[in-house]
Every structure is written in structure tokens, then in C-alpha cells.
Short mmCIF file of C-alpha atoms in Angstrom, two decimals:
data_model
loop_
_atom_site.label_atom_id
_atom_site.label_comp_id
_atom_site.label_asym_id
_atom_site.label_seq_id
_atom_site.Cartn_x
_atom_site.Cartn_y
_atom_site.Cartn_z
CA MET A 1 -29.47 -49.27 29.66
CA ARG A 2 -29.53 -48.87 25.91
CA LEU A 3 -30.59 -45.49 24.32
CA LEU A 4 -30.83 -44.74 20.56
CA PHE A 5 -29.89 -41.28 19.50
CA LYS A 6 -31.50 -40.40 16.18
CA GLN A 7 -31.34 -37.09 14.31
CA ARG A 8 -34.70 -35.98 12.76
CA PHE A 9 -34.75 -36.12 8.94
CA PHE A 10 -36.26 -32.73 8.19
CA SER A 11 -34.91 -30.16 10.57
CA TRP A 12 -33.41 -26.69 9.95
CA LEU A 13 -31.63 -26.79 13.28
CA ASP A 14 -30.20 -29.82 15.09
CA SER A 15 -33.18 -31.87 16.45
CA TYR A 16 -32.93 -35.33 17.85
CA ASP A 17 -35.08 -37.86 19.54
CA ILE A 18 -33.56 -40.20 22.15
CA PHE A 19 -35.35 -43.54 22.40
CA ARG A 20 -35.21 -46.66 24.53
CA GLU A 21 -35.00 -49.97 22.82
CA ASP A 22 -38.73 -50.43 23.03
CA GLY A 23 -39.29 -47.16 21.04
CA GLU A 24 -40.31 -44.97 23.89
CA VAL A 25 -38.93 -41.37 23.60
CA VAL A 26 -36.85 -40.60 26.75
CA TYR A 27 -35.45 -37.14 25.72
CA THR A 28 -35.88 -34.63 22.92
CA VAL A 29 -33.14 -32.40 21.80
CA GLN A 30 -33.79 -29.14 20.01
CA GLY A 31 -31.19 -26.85 18.42
CA GLN A 32 -31.53 -23.10 19.24
CA LEU A 33 -30.75 -20.32 16.86
CA SER A 34 -27.49 -18.83 18.21
CA TRP A 35 -23.88 -18.17 17.40
CA GLY A 36 -22.39 -21.58 17.60
CA HIS A 37 -24.26 -24.78 18.62
CA CYS A 38 -26.81 -24.61 21.35
CA LEU A 39 -28.77 -27.74 22.11
CA LYS A 40 -31.47 -27.88 24.65
CA ILE A 41 -32.48 -31.25 26.11
CA PHE A 42 -36.07 -31.86 27.26
CA ASP A 43 -37.62 -34.76 29.32
CA ARG A 44 -40.68 -36.70 28.37
CA GLU A 45 -42.95 -34.00 29.87
CA GLY A 46 -41.31 -31.29 27.80
CA ARG A 47 -39.29 -29.72 30.74
CA GLU A 48 -35.84 -28.34 29.90
CA ILE A 49 -33.34 -30.41 31.88
CA GLY A 50 -30.02 -29.66 30.13
CA THR A 51 -28.04 -27.58 27.61
CA VAL A 52 -24.92 -28.11 25.49
CA LYS A 53 -23.63 -24.73 24.37
CA GLU A 54 -20.64 -24.00 22.18
CA LYS A 55 -18.47 -21.08 23.32
CA ILE A 56 -17.67 -18.70 20.64
CA PHE A 57 -14.43 -16.84 20.04
CA THR A 58 -12.26 -19.66 21.09
CA PHE A 59 -9.28 -20.95 19.16
CA LEU A 60 -10.55 -24.55 19.26
CA PRO A 61 -14.11 -25.61 19.91
CA THR A 62 -15.32 -25.63 23.50
CA PHE A 63 -18.71 -26.87 24.67
CA GLU A 64 -20.20 -26.00 28.06
CA ILE A 65 -22.59 -28.45 29.76
CA TYR A 66 -25.46 -27.39 31.98
CA MET A 67 -28.01 -29.38 33.93
CA GLY A 68 -30.81 -27.05 34.25
CA ALA A 69 -29.16 -23.67 34.93
CA GLN A 70 -26.20 -25.27 36.74
CA TYR A 71 -22.81 -25.26 34.87
CA MET A 72 -21.43 -28.89 35.08
CA GLY A 73 -18.23 -28.58 33.07
CA CYS A 74 -16.86 -28.37 29.55
CA ILE A 75 -15.29 -30.27 26.71
CA ASN A 76 -12.46 -28.72 24.74
CA LYS A 77 -11.06 -29.88 21.43
CA GLU A 78 -7.32 -30.31 21.42
CA PHE A 79 -5.03 -29.65 18.56
CA SER A 80 -4.21 -32.88 16.77
CA LEU A 81 -3.33 -33.87 13.23
CA PHE A 82 -4.96 -37.20 12.57
CA HIS A 83 -7.53 -38.14 15.22
CA PRO A 84 -9.64 -35.61 17.08
CA ARG A 85 -8.90 -35.48 20.74
CA PHE A 86 -10.74 -33.67 23.60
CA THR A 87 -10.04 -32.55 27.15
CA ILE A 88 -13.12 -33.42 29.18
CA GLU A 89 -13.64 -31.38 32.38
CA TYR A 90 -16.96 -33.01 33.20
CA ASN A 91 -17.79 -35.71 35.86
CA GLY A 92 -14.08 -36.80 35.81
CA TRP A 93 -14.77 -38.77 32.59
CA SER A 94 -12.57 -39.55 29.70
CA VAL A 95 -13.09 -41.00 26.35
CA GLU A 96 -11.23 -43.81 24.53
CA GLY A 97 -11.73 -45.18 21.09
CA ASP A 98 -12.04 -44.53 17.39
CA TRP A 99 -13.27 -41.01 17.19
CA VAL A 100 -13.24 -41.00 13.33
CA GLU A 101 -15.59 -43.95 13.08
CA TRP A 102 -17.59 -42.81 16.17
CA ASP A 103 -17.11 -45.92 18.23
CA TYR A 104 -15.77 -45.02 21.73
CA ARG A 105 -16.03 -45.73 25.41
CA ILE A 106 -16.71 -43.25 28.19
CA LEU A 107 -14.75 -43.99 31.36
CA ASP A 108 -14.86 -42.53 34.82
CA ALA A 109 -11.72 -41.44 36.82
CA GLY A 110 -11.31 -44.98 38.20
CA GLY A 111 -11.41 -46.61 34.80
CA ARG A 112 -14.90 -47.93 35.08
CA GLU A 113 -16.86 -48.08 31.82
CA VAL A 114 -19.66 -45.54 32.03
CA ALA A 115 -20.97 -46.04 28.49
CA VAL A 116 -20.19 -47.51 25.00
CA VAL A 117 -21.14 -45.38 22.02
CA SER A 118 -21.28 -46.50 18.40
CA LYS A 119 -22.62 -45.00 15.24
CA GLU A 120 -24.99 -47.11 13.13
CA LEU A 121 -24.02 -47.05 9.53
CA TRP A 122 -26.40 -46.92 6.47
CA GLN A 123 -29.00 -44.75 8.20
CA TRP A 124 -30.76 -41.78 6.63
CA THR A 125 -29.71 -39.54 9.49
CA ASP A 126 -27.10 -39.67 12.29
CA THR A 127 -27.99 -42.62 14.56
CA TYR A 128 -25.96 -43.70 17.56
CA VAL A 129 -26.41 -46.48 20.11
CA MET A 130 -25.48 -45.62 23.73
CA ASP A 131 -25.11 -48.53 26.06
CA ILE A 132 -25.05 -46.98 29.52
CA GLU A 133 -23.98 -48.91 32.55
CA ARG A 134 -26.06 -46.98 35.11
CA PRO A 135 -29.34 -45.25 34.21
CA GLN A 136 -28.51 -42.22 36.43
CA ASP A 137 -25.61 -41.41 33.99
CA ALA A 138 -27.93 -41.34 30.90
CA LEU A 139 -28.35 -37.56 30.72
CA GLY A 140 -24.67 -36.95 31.30
CA VAL A 141 -23.63 -39.41 28.66
CA LEU A 142 -26.22 -37.90 26.21
CA MET A 143 -24.79 -34.41 26.76
CA LEU A 144 -21.24 -35.54 26.15
CA VAL A 145 -22.21 -37.41 22.87
CA LEU A 146 -24.06 -34.27 21.76
CA ALA A 147 -21.01 -32.04 22.25
CA ILE A 148 -18.77 -34.56 20.30
CA ASP A 149 -21.32 -34.77 17.51
CA ALA A 150 -21.70 -31.00 17.30
CA GLU A 151 -17.95 -30.56 17.07
CA LYS A 152 -17.76 -33.22 14.27
CA CYS A 153 -20.53 -31.51 12.34
CA SER A 154 -18.75 -28.16 12.67
CA ARG A 155 -15.45 -29.65 11.53
CA ASN A 156 -17.17 -31.32 8.47
CA GLN A 157 -18.94 -28.16 7.25
#
């Protein structure tokens, strides 16, 4: 399954549309006014199905992941000098790849490739391609990519 993650051009808060290859919107992401990043994920019918929320007052960025109201895990940025690294306490997943250029793979605990994520260059807004092995992992992959993107945006500001 391939999803395209595209930031909206005119938006005061983080807003994204998540498309299938045929152009159909699968998810909508809307940033909420809050301390730190707070991203709400909505399905096609407008129902809130997930949240990525940055914890505040932490030494290094930490993002909590919720499906509905249920806490699923978190992503913590680790201290590193050259390449950003994260501890992922979510679905037993890990991430490998080139964080700086935004090309990476998400792997499960057994080493199976869950998804491949790459950033498209020369776009007006942030645009990522997510190739997801199993459709049932799509929302989980999206929330992980949102957390990593939010951390990078915070670091670059």
C-alpha cells in the first residue's frame, strides 16, 4: 500500500492530507493549538482516530501516540551529535536509515519491513511517500512519521 503524505500549503498550524496513489484522501491531519505539537488524525468520515502529542518539559523531545483515547506508546529523541536517533516504544518497531535526508525503513521486532518512507524533493510543501507492507499498519506508520516530522520541524526552527 502506498500513501502520500502532503503538508497543506497555507496553514497556520500543521495540516496534512494523506492520499492513496489514486488521489483519494485516506486521512486528514490537523494541528491543534497547544504547548508543543499536537496532531489529530481523522478518517475519511471526519472521525478522530489518533493523536500524536509532544510532551512538554522534557530534556529531549518525546511524542506520545494514541489510537482514539488509548495510549499506544512513545517516541523519544536520543542525544546524538551528527544523526538524529530515537528510542521507539511503540509496536515493537525500530527505524533504520538516513534520518537527515528522510529516507528510512520501519522494521518490526523480527526484522520484517513494515514500511519504507522517503521524502520527495523539489515540492512546495513537505511531501513523503510511505510504502506500507500491510494496510492494517497504515495508521501506525502515519503516526510514527508524523512524530519524526514534528521533531525535525522543532529542531529546524
